[in-house]
PDB file of C-alpha atoms in Angstrom:
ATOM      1  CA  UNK A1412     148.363  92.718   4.232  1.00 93.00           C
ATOM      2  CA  UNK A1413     147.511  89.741   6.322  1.00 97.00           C
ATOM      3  CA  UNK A1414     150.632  87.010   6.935  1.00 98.00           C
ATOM      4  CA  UNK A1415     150.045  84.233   4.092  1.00 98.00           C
ATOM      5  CA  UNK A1416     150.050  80.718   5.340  1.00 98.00           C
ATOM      6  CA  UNK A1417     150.695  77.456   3.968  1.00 98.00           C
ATOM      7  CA  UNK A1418     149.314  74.005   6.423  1.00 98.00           C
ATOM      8  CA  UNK A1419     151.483  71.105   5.319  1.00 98.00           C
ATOM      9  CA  UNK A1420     149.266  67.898   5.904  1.00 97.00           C
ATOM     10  CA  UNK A1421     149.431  64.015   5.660  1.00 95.00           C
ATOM     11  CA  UNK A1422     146.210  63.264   6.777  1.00 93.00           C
ATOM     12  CA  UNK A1423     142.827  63.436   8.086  1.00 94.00           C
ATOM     13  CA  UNK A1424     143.496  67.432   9.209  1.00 95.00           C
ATOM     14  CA  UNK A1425     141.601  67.876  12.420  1.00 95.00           C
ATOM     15  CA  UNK A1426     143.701  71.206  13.197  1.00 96.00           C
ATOM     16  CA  UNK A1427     143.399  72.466   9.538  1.00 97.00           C
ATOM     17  CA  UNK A1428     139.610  72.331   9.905  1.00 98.00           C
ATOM     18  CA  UNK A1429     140.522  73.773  13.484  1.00 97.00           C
ATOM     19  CA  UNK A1430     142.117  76.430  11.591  1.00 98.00           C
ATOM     20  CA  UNK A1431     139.799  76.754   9.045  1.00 98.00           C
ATOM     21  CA  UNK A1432     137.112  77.240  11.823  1.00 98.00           C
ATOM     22  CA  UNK A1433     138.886  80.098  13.487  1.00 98.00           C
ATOM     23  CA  UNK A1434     139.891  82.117  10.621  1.00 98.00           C
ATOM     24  CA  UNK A1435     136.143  82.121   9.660  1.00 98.00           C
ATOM     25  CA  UNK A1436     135.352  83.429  13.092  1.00 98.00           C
ATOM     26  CA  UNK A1437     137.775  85.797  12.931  1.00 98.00           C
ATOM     27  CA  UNK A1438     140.112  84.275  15.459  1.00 98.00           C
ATOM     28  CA  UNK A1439     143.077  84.836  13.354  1.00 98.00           C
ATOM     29  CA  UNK A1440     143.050  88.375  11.870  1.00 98.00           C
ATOM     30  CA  UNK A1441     146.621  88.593  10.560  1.00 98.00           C
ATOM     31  CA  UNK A1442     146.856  85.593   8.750  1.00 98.00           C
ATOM     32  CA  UNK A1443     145.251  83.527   6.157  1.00 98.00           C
ATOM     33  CA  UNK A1444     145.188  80.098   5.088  1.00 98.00           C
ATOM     34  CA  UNK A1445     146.300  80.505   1.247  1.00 98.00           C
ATOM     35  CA  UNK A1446     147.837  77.107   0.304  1.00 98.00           C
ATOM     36  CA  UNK A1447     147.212  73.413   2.068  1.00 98.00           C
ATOM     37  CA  UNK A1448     150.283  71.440   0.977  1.00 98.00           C
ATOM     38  CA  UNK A1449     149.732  67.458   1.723  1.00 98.00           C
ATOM     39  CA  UNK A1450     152.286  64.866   1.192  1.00 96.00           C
ATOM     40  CA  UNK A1451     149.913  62.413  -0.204  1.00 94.00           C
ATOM     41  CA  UNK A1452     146.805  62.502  -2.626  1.00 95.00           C
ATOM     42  CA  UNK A1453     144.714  60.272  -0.319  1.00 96.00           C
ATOM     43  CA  UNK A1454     144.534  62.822   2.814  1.00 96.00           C
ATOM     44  CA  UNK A1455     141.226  63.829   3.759  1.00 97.00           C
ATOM     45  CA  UNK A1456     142.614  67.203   4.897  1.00 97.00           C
ATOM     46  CA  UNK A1457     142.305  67.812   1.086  1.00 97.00           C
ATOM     47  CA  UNK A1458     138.604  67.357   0.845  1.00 97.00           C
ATOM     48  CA  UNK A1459     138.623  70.045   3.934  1.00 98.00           C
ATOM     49  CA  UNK A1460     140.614  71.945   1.771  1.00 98.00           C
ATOM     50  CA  UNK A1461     138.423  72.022  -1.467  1.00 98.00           C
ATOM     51  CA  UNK A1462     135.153  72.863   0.751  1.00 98.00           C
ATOM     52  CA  UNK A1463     137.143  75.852   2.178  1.00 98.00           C
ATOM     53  CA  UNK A1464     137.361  76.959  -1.380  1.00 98.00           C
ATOM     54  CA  UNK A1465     141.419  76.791  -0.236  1.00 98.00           C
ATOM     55  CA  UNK A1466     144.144  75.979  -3.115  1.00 98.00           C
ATOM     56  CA  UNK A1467     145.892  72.493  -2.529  1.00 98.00           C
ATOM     57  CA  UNK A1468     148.849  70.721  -3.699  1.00 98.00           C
ATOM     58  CA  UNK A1469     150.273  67.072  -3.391  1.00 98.00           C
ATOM     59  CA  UNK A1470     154.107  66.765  -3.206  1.00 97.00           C
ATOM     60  CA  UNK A1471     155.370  63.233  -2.262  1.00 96.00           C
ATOM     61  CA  UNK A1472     158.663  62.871  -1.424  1.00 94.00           C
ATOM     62  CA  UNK A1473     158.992  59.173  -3.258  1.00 95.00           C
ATOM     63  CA  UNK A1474     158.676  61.745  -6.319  1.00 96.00           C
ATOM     64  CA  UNK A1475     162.124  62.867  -5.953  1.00 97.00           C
ATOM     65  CA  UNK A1476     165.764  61.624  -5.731  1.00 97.00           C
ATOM     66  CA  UNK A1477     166.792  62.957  -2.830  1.00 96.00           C
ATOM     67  CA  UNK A1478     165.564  65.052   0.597  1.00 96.00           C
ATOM     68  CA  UNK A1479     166.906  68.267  -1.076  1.00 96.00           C
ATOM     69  CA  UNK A1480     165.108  68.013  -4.455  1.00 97.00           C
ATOM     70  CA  UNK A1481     161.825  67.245  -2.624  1.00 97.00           C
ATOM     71  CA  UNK A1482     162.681  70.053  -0.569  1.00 97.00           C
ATOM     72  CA  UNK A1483     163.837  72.550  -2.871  1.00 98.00           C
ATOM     73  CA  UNK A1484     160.229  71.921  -5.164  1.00 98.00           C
ATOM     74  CA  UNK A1485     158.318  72.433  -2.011  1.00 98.00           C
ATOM     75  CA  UNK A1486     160.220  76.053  -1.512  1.00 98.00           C
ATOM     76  CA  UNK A1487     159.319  76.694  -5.139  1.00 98.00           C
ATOM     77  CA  UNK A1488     155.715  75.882  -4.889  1.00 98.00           C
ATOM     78  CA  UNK A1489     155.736  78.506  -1.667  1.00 98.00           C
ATOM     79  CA  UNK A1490     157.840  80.989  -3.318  1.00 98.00           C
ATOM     80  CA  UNK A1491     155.395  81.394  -6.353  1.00 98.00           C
ATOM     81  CA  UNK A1492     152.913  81.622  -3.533  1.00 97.00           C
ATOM     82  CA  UNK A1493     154.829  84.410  -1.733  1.00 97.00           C
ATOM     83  CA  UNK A1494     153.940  81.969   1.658  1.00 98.00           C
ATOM     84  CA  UNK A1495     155.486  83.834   4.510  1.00 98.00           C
ATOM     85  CA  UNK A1496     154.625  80.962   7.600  1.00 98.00           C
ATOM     86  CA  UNK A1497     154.313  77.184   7.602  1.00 98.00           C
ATOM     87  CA  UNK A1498     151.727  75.164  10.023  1.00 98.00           C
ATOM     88  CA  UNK A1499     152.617  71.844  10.194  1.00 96.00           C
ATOM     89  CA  UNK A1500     149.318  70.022  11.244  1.00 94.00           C
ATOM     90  CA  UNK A1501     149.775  66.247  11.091  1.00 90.00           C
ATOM     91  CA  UNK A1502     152.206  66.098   8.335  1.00 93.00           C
ATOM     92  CA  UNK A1503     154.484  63.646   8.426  1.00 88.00           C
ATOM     93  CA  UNK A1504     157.443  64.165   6.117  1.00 86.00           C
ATOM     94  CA  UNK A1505     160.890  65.031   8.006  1.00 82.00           C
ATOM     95  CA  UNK A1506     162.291  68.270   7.132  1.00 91.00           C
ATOM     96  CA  UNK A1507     166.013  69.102   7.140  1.00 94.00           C
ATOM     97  CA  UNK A1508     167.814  71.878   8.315  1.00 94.00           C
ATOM     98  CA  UNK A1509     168.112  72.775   4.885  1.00 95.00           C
ATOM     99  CA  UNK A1510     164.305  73.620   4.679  1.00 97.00           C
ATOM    100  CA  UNK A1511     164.099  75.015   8.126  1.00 96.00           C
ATOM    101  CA  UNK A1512     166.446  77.180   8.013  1.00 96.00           C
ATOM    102  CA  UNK A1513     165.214  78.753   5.054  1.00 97.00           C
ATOM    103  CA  UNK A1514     162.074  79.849   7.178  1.00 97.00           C
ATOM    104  CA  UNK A1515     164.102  80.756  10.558  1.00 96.00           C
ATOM    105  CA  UNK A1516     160.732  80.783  13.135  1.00 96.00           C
ATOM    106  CA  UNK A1517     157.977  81.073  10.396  1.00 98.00           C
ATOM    107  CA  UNK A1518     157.212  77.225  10.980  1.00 98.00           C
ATOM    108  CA  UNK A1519     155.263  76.295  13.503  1.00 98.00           C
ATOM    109  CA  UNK A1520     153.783  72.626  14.622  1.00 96.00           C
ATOM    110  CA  UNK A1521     151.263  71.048  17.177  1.00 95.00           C
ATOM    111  CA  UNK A1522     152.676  68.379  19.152  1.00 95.00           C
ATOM    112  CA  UNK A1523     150.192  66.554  21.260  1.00 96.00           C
ATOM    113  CA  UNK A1524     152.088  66.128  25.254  1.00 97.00           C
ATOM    114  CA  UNK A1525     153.925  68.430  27.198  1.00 97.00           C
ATOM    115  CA  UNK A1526     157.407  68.912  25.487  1.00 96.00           C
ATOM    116  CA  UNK A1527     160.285  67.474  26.612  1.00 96.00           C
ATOM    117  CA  UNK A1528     157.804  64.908  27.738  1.00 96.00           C
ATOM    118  CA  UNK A1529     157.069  62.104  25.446  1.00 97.00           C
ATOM    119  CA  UNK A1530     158.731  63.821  22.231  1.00 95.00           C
ATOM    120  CA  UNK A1531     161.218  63.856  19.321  1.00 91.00           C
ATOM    121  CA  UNK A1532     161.842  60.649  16.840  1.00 88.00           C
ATOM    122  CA  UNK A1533     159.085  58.024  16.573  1.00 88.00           C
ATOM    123  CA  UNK A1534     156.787  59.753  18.806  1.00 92.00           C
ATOM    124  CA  UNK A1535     153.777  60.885  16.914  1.00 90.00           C
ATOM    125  CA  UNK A1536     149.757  59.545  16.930  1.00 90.00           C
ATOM    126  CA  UNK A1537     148.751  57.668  19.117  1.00 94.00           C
ATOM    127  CA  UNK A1538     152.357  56.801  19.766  1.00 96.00           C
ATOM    128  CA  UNK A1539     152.812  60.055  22.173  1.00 97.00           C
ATOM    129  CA  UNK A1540     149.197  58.968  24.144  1.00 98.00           C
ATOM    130  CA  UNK A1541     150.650  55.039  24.662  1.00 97.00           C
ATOM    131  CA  UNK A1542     153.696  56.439  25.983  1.00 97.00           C
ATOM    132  CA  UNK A1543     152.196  58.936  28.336  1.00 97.00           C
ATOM    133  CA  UNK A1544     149.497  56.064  29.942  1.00 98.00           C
ATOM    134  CA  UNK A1545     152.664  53.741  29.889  1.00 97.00           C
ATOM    135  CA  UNK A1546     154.193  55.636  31.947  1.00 97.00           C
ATOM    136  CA  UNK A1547     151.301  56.972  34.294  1.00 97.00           C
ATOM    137  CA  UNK A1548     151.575  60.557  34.393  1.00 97.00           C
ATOM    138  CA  UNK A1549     148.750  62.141  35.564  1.00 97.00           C
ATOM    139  CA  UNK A1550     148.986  64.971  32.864  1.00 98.00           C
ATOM    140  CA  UNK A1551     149.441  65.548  29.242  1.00 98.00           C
ATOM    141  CA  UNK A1552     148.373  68.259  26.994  1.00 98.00           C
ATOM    142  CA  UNK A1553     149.841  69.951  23.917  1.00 98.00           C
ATOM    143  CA  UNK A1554     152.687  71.951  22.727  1.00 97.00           C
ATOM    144  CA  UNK A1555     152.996  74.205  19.915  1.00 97.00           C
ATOM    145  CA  UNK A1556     156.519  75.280  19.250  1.00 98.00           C
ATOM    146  CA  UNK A1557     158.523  76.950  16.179  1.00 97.00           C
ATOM    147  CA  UNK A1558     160.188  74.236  13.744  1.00 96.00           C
ATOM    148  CA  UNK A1559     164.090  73.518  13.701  1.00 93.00           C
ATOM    149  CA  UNK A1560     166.203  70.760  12.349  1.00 88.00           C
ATOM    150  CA  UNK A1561     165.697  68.653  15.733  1.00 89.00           C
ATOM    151  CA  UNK A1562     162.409  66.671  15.948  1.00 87.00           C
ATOM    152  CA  UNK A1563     159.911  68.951  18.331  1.00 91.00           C
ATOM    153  CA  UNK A1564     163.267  70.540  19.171  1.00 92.00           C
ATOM    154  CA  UNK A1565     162.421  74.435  18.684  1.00 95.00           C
ATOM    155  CA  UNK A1566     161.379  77.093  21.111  1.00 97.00           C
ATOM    156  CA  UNK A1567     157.966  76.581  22.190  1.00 98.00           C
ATOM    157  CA  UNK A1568     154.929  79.020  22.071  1.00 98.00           C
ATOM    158  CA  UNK A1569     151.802  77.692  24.043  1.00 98.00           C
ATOM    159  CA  UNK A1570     151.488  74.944  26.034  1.00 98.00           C
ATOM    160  CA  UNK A1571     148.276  73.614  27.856  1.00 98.00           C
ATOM    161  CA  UNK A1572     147.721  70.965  30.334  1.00 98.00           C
ATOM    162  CA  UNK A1573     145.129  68.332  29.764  1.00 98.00           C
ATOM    163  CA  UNK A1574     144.260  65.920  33.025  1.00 98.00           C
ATOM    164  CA  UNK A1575     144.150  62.146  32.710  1.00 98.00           C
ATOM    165  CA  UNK A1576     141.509  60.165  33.854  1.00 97.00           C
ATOM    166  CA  UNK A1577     140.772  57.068  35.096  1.00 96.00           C
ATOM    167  CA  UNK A1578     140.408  53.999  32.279  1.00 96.00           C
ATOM    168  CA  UNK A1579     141.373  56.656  29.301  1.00 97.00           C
ATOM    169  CA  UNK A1580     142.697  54.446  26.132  1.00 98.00           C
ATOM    170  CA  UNK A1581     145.341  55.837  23.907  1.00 98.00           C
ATOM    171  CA  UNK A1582     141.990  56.971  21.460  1.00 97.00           C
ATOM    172  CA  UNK A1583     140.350  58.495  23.930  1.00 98.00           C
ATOM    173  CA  UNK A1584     143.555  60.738  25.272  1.00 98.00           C
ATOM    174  CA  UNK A1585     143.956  61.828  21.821  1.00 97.00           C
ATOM    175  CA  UNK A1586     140.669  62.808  21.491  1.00 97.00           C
ATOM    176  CA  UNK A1587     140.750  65.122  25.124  1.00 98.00           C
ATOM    177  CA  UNK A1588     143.632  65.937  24.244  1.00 98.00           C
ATOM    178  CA  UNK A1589     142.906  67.614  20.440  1.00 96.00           C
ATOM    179  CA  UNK A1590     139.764  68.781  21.566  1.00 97.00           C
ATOM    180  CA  UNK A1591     140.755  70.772  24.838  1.00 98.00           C
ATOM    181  CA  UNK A1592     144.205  71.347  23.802  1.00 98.00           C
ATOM    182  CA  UNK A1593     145.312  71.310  20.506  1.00 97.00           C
ATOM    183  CA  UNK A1594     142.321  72.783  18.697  1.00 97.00           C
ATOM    184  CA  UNK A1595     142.675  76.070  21.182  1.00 97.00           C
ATOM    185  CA  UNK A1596     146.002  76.609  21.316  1.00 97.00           C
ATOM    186  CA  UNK A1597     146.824  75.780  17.487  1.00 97.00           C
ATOM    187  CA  UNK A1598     144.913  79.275  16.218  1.00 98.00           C
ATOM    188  CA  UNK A1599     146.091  81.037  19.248  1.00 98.00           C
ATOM    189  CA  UNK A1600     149.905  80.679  18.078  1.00 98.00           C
ATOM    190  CA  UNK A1601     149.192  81.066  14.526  1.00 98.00           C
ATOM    191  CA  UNK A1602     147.710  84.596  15.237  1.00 98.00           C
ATOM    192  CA  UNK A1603     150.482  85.389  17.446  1.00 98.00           C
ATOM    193  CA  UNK A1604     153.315  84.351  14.976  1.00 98.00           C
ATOM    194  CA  UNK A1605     151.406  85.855  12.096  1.00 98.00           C
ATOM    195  CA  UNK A1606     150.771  89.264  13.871  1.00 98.00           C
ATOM    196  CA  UNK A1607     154.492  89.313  14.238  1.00 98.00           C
ATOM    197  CA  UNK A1608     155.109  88.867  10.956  1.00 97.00           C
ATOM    198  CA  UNK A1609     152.769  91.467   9.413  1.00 96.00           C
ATOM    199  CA  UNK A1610     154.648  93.667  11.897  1.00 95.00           C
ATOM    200  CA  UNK A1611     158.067  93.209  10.517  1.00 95.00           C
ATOM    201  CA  UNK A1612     157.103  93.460   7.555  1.00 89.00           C
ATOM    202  CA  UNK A1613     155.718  96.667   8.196  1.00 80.00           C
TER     203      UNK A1613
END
Protein backbone atom coordinates (compact mmCIF):
# COMPACT_ATOMS: atom_id res chain seq x y z
CA UNK A 1 0.00 0.00 0.00
CA UNK A 2 1.76 3.08 -1.17
CA UNK A 3 1.76 6.29 1.52
CA UNK A 4 -1.35 8.54 0.33
CA UNK A 5 -0.56 12.16 -0.13
CA UNK A 6 -2.38 15.26 -0.09
CA UNK A 7 -0.28 18.77 -1.83
CA UNK A 8 -1.91 21.78 -0.21
CA UNK A 9 -1.56 24.68 -2.86
CA UNK A 10 -2.30 28.47 -3.31
CA UNK A 11 -1.03 28.89 -6.53
CA UNK A 12 0.56 28.41 -9.76
CA UNK A 13 2.12 24.75 -8.41
CA UNK A 14 5.51 24.48 -10.01
CA UNK A 15 6.53 21.63 -7.38
CA UNK A 16 3.09 19.85 -7.71
CA UNK A 17 3.75 19.48 -11.44
CA UNK A 18 7.40 18.69 -10.10
CA UNK A 19 5.73 16.06 -8.23
CA UNK A 20 3.44 15.06 -10.62
CA UNK A 21 6.47 14.57 -13.02
CA UNK A 22 8.33 12.26 -10.73
CA UNK A 23 5.67 10.03 -9.60
CA UNK A 24 5.03 9.35 -13.36
CA UNK A 25 8.65 8.42 -13.72
CA UNK A 26 8.59 6.44 -10.97
CA UNK A 27 10.71 8.61 -8.75
CA UNK A 28 8.46 8.21 -5.87
CA UNK A 29 7.44 4.53 -5.44
CA UNK A 30 5.88 4.66 -1.96
CA UNK A 31 3.69 7.38 -2.31
CA UNK A 32 1.00 8.82 -4.37
CA UNK A 33 -0.49 12.02 -5.04
CA UNK A 34 -4.33 11.26 -4.11
CA UNK A 35 -5.81 14.68 -3.18
CA UNK A 36 -4.49 18.45 -4.27
CA UNK A 37 -6.07 20.68 -1.61
CA UNK A 38 -5.79 24.60 -2.73
CA UNK A 39 -6.85 27.44 -0.64
CA UNK A 40 -8.34 29.31 -3.45
CA UNK A 41 -10.47 28.44 -6.65
CA UNK A 42 -8.30 30.63 -8.92
CA UNK A 43 -4.87 28.54 -8.50
CA UNK A 44 -3.53 27.20 -11.55
CA UNK A 45 -2.10 24.25 -9.59
CA UNK A 46 -5.76 23.09 -10.03
CA UNK A 47 -5.75 22.96 -13.77
CA UNK A 48 -2.36 20.75 -13.14
CA UNK A 49 -4.42 18.89 -11.02
CA UNK A 50 -7.43 18.05 -13.37
CA UNK A 51 -4.87 17.05 -16.32
CA UNK A 52 -3.24 14.61 -13.81
CA UNK A 53 -6.64 13.07 -13.64
CA UNK A 54 -5.86 13.98 -9.60
CA UNK A 55 -9.03 14.78 -7.21
CA UNK A 56 -9.04 18.53 -5.99
CA UNK A 57 -10.66 20.53 -3.43
CA UNK A 58 -10.94 24.36 -2.57
CA UNK A 59 -11.11 25.24 1.17
CA UNK A 60 -10.72 29.02 1.93
CA UNK A 61 -10.21 29.96 5.17
CA UNK A 62 -12.52 33.38 4.81
CA UNK A 63 -15.19 30.40 4.71
CA UNK A 64 -14.97 29.85 8.30
CA UNK A 65 -15.21 31.63 11.71
CA UNK A 66 -12.26 30.87 13.11
CA UNK A 67 -8.50 29.11 12.44
CA UNK A 68 -9.86 25.93 14.16
CA UNK A 69 -13.09 25.45 12.14
CA UNK A 70 -11.10 25.97 8.89
CA UNK A 71 -8.79 23.63 10.30
CA UNK A 72 -10.84 21.04 11.69
CA UNK A 73 -12.89 20.81 7.89
CA UNK A 74 -9.55 20.47 6.28
CA UNK A 75 -8.76 17.26 8.75
CA UNK A 76 -12.19 16.01 7.73
CA UNK A 77 -11.75 16.31 4.07
CA UNK A 78 -8.23 14.19 4.70
CA UNK A 79 -9.72 11.83 7.06
CA UNK A 80 -12.47 10.66 4.52
CA UNK A 81 -9.45 10.47 2.28
CA UNK A 82 -7.48 8.26 4.72
CA UNK A 83 -4.36 10.99 3.67
CA UNK A 84 -1.43 9.78 5.66
CA UNK A 85 1.33 12.89 4.56
CA UNK A 86 0.88 16.55 3.66
CA UNK A 87 3.23 18.48 0.95
CA UNK A 88 2.90 21.89 1.33
CA UNK A 89 3.98 23.34 -2.14
CA UNK A 90 3.32 27.08 -2.29
CA UNK A 91 0.37 27.20 -0.09
CA UNK A 92 -0.03 29.95 1.78
CA UNK A 93 -2.49 29.56 4.64
CA UNK A 94 -0.80 29.47 8.29
CA UNK A 95 -1.37 26.38 10.12
CA UNK A 96 -1.56 26.11 13.92
CA UNK A 97 -0.20 23.81 16.20
CA UNK A 98 -3.50 22.50 16.42
CA UNK A 99 -3.28 21.09 12.78
CA UNK A 100 0.32 20.17 13.01
CA UNK A 101 0.29 18.37 15.65
CA UNK A 102 -2.34 16.25 14.50
CA UNK A 103 0.16 15.01 11.70
CA UNK A 104 3.45 14.88 14.05
CA UNK A 105 6.28 14.72 10.90
CA UNK A 106 3.83 13.66 8.05
CA UNK A 107 3.99 17.40 6.74
CA UNK A 108 6.52 18.37 4.83
CA UNK A 109 7.29 21.90 2.87
CA UNK A 110 9.82 23.43 0.30
CA UNK A 111 11.32 26.52 1.40
CA UNK A 112 13.37 28.24 -1.20
CA UNK A 113 17.11 29.48 0.85
CA UNK A 114 19.18 27.76 3.14
CA UNK A 115 17.26 27.56 6.54
CA UNK A 116 17.95 29.54 9.23
CA UNK A 117 18.94 31.85 6.45
CA UNK A 118 16.39 34.18 5.15
CA UNK A 119 13.29 32.29 6.86
CA UNK A 120 10.21 32.22 9.13
CA UNK A 121 7.30 35.11 9.10
CA UNK A 122 6.93 37.25 5.95
CA UNK A 123 9.55 35.53 4.10
CA UNK A 124 8.07 33.72 1.19
CA UNK A 125 8.24 34.45 -2.98
CA UNK A 126 10.25 36.44 -4.13
CA UNK A 127 10.49 37.91 -0.67
CA UNK A 128 13.24 35.11 0.43
CA UNK A 129 15.35 35.92 -3.18
CA UNK A 130 15.24 40.06 -2.32
CA UNK A 131 16.48 39.31 0.98
CA UNK A 132 19.24 36.97 0.03
CA UNK A 133 20.69 39.61 -2.97
CA UNK A 134 20.08 42.34 -0.21
CA UNK A 135 22.23 40.99 1.71
CA UNK A 136 24.96 39.58 -0.78
CA UNK A 137 25.49 36.12 0.05
CA UNK A 138 27.08 34.32 -2.42
CA UNK A 139 24.75 31.21 -1.91
CA UNK A 140 21.20 30.21 -1.60
CA UNK A 141 19.41 27.09 -2.37
CA UNK A 142 16.46 25.23 -0.85
CA UNK A 143 15.30 23.52 2.19
CA UNK A 144 12.78 20.97 2.67
CA UNK A 145 11.97 20.34 6.27
CA UNK A 146 8.98 18.57 8.31
CA UNK A 147 6.10 21.14 9.38
CA UNK A 148 5.64 22.40 13.11
CA UNK A 149 3.78 25.23 14.69
CA UNK A 150 6.90 27.68 14.07
CA UNK A 151 7.13 29.17 10.53
CA UNK A 152 9.98 26.90 8.57
CA UNK A 153 10.74 25.95 12.18
CA UNK A 154 10.82 21.95 11.92
CA UNK A 155 13.64 19.52 11.46
CA UNK A 156 14.92 19.68 8.08
CA UNK A 157 15.36 16.83 5.46
CA UNK A 158 17.40 17.94 2.29
CA UNK A 159 19.05 20.86 1.68
CA UNK A 160 20.95 21.95 -1.58
CA UNK A 161 23.11 24.81 -2.39
CA UNK A 162 22.42 26.93 -5.39
CA UNK A 163 25.41 29.61 -6.42
CA UNK A 164 24.63 33.25 -7.13
CA UNK A 165 25.73 34.97 -9.97
CA UNK A 166 26.63 38.06 -11.10
CA UNK A 167 23.48 40.63 -12.11
CA UNK A 168 20.80 37.76 -10.93
CA UNK A 169 17.28 39.68 -10.17
CA UNK A 170 15.03 38.40 -7.48
CA UNK A 171 13.03 36.46 -10.76
CA UNK A 172 15.80 35.07 -11.99
CA UNK A 173 17.15 33.52 -8.40
CA UNK A 174 13.84 32.04 -8.05
CA UNK A 175 13.91 30.56 -11.16
CA UNK A 176 17.79 28.80 -10.49
CA UNK A 177 16.79 28.30 -7.58
CA UNK A 178 13.30 26.03 -8.27
CA UNK A 179 14.82 24.58 -11.12
CA UNK A 180 18.22 23.23 -9.63
CA UNK A 181 16.99 23.02 -6.20
CA UNK A 182 13.63 22.77 -5.32
CA UNK A 183 12.28 20.64 -8.15
CA UNK A 184 15.12 17.81 -7.14
CA UNK A 185 15.05 17.79 -3.77
CA UNK A 186 11.09 18.19 -3.32
CA UNK A 187 10.43 14.32 -4.74
CA UNK A 188 13.55 13.18 -3.12
CA UNK A 189 12.04 13.92 0.51
CA UNK A 190 8.64 12.95 -0.35
CA UNK A 191 9.91 9.38 -1.22
CA UNK A 192 11.96 9.31 1.77
CA UNK A 193 9.16 10.39 4.25
CA UNK A 194 6.66 8.25 2.42
CA UNK A 195 8.89 5.06 2.44
CA UNK A 196 8.96 5.60 6.14
CA UNK A 197 5.61 5.68 6.47
CA UNK A 198 4.60 2.58 4.47
CA UNK A 199 7.18 1.04 6.82
CA UNK A 200 5.48 1.80 10.03
CA UNK A 201 2.66 1.00 8.94
CA UNK A 202 3.81 -2.25 8.11
Amino acid sequence: MKTKIAVFVSGGGTNLQALIDAEKRGEIPSGKIELVLASNDTAYALTRAADNGIPSVVVKRKDFDSQIAYEEAVKAILAERGIEMIVLAGFMSILSENFTSAYPKRIVNVHPSLIPSFCGKGFYGLHVHEAALAYGVKVTGATVHYVNEIPDGGEIILQKAVEIQEGDTPEVLQKRVMEQAEWILLPKAVEMVAAKLQKERG
